[in-house]
XYZ file of C-alpha atoms in Angstrom:
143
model
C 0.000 0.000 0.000
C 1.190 3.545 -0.881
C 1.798 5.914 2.115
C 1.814 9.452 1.993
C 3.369 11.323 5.180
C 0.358 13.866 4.720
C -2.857 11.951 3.723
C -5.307 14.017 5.680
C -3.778 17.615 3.948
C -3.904 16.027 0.439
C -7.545 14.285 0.972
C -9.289 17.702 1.691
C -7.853 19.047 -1.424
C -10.910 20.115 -4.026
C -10.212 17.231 -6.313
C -8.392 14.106 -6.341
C -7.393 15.142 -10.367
C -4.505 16.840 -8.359
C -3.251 14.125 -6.821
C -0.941 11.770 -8.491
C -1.484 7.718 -8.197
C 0.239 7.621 -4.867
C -1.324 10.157 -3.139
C -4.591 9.299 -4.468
C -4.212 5.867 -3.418
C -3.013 6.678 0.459
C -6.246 8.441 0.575
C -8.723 5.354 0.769
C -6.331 4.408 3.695
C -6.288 5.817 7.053
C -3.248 4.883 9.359
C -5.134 6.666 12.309
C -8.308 4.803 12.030
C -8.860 1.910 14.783
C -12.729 0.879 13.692
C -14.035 -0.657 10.372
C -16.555 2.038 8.824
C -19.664 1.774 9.309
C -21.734 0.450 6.810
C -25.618 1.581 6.317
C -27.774 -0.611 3.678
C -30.720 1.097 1.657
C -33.587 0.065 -0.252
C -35.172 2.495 -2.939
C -37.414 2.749 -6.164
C -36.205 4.044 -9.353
C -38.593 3.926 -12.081
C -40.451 1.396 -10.768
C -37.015 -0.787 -10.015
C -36.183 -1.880 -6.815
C -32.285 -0.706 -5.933
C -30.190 -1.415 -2.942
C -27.241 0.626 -2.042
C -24.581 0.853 1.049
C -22.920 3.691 2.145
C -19.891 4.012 4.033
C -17.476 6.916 5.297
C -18.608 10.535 5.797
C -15.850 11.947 4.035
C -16.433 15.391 1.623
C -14.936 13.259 -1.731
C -18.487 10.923 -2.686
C -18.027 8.253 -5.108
C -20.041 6.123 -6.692
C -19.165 2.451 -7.123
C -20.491 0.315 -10.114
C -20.392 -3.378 -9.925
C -18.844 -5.214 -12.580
C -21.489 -8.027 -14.833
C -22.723 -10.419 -12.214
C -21.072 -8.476 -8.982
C -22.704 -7.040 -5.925
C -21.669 -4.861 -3.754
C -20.636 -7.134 -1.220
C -19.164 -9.185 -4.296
C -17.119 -6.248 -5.889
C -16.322 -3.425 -2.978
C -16.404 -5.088 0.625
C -12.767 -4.509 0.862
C -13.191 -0.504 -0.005
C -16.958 -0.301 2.341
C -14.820 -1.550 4.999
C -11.161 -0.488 4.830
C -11.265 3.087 3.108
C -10.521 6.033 4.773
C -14.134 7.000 6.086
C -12.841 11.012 6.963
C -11.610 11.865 3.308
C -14.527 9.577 1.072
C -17.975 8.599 1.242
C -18.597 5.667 -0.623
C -22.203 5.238 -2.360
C -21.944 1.213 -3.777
C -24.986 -0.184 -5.411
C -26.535 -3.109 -7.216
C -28.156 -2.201 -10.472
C -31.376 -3.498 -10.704
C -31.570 -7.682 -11.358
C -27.844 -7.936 -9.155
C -27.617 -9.107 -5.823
C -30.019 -7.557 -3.114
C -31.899 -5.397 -5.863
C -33.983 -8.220 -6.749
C -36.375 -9.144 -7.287
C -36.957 -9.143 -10.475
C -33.919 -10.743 -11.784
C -32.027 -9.327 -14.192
C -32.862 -8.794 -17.668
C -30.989 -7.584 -20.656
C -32.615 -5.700 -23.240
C -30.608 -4.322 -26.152
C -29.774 -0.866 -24.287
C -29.494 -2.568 -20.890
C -26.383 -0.142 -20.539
C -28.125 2.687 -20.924
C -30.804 1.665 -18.788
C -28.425 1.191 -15.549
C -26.710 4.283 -16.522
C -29.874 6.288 -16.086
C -31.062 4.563 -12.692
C -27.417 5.248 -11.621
C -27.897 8.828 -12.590
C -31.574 8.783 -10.924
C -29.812 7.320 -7.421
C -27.430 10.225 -7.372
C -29.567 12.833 -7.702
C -31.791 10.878 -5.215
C -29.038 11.247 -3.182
C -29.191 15.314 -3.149
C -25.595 15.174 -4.195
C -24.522 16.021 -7.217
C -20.335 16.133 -7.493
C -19.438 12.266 -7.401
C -16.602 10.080 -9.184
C -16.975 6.891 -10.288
C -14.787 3.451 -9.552
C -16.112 0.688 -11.844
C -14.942 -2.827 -11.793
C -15.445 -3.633 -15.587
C -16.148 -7.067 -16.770
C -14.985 -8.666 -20.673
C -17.475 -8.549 -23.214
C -17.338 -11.929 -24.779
């Protein structure tokens, strides 16, 4: 793991696109922290789609974590929910609607199914009330 002497100055800085790769990654570490985060679980409707989501952290940098094909957010990010620095980040994790707890239904894949979980993603952020968030996606092959 990368360590920078200064983690808490560089996390409260407006935007991690100042950071390099280092510092960036010492953020989602805290050497001070003793407890796991706490981890909250929600349950919401997006167009008519039921969505569960976990949050974790109370940091003033949110991001958004998308599942890869077939992942969870338990699956995917229960390494990051647990072990991220919880002052710097506030981590929204989801499971579009078919994956894991967001069922049912199960999941279904009509020919813009991409564009459908990009707009319930977009829908669950503004449900949120927050509106400056980055994105970590585990990406899956497309066979």
């Amino acid at each position: 793991m990368f360590r920078v002497t200064n983690t808490q100055h560089l996390c409260k800085l407006n935007s991690l696109k100042q950071l390099n790769l280092q510092q960036r990654v010492s953020c989602f570490s805290s050497s001070t922290r003793v407890h796991a985060n706490a981890i909250s679980s929600h349950d919401t409707t997006i167009d008519g789609m039921k969505v569960f989501w976990e949050k974790a952290g109370t940091g003033a940098h949110n991001v958004l974590l998308l599942p890869g094909a077939l992942g969870s957010t338990r699956t995917d990010f229960s390494p990051q929910l647990e072990e991220l620095n919880g002052q710097a980040f506030t981590l929204h994790c989801w499971d579009p609607p078919g994956y894991g707890k967001s069922r049912p239904p199960n999941r279904t894949w009509p020919e813009k199914f991409f564009n459908r979980d990009a707009a319930c993603a977009a829908s669950l952020i503004k449900s949120l009330g927050k509106y400056l968030f980055q994105l970590f996606i585990i990406s899956s092959p497309i066979w």
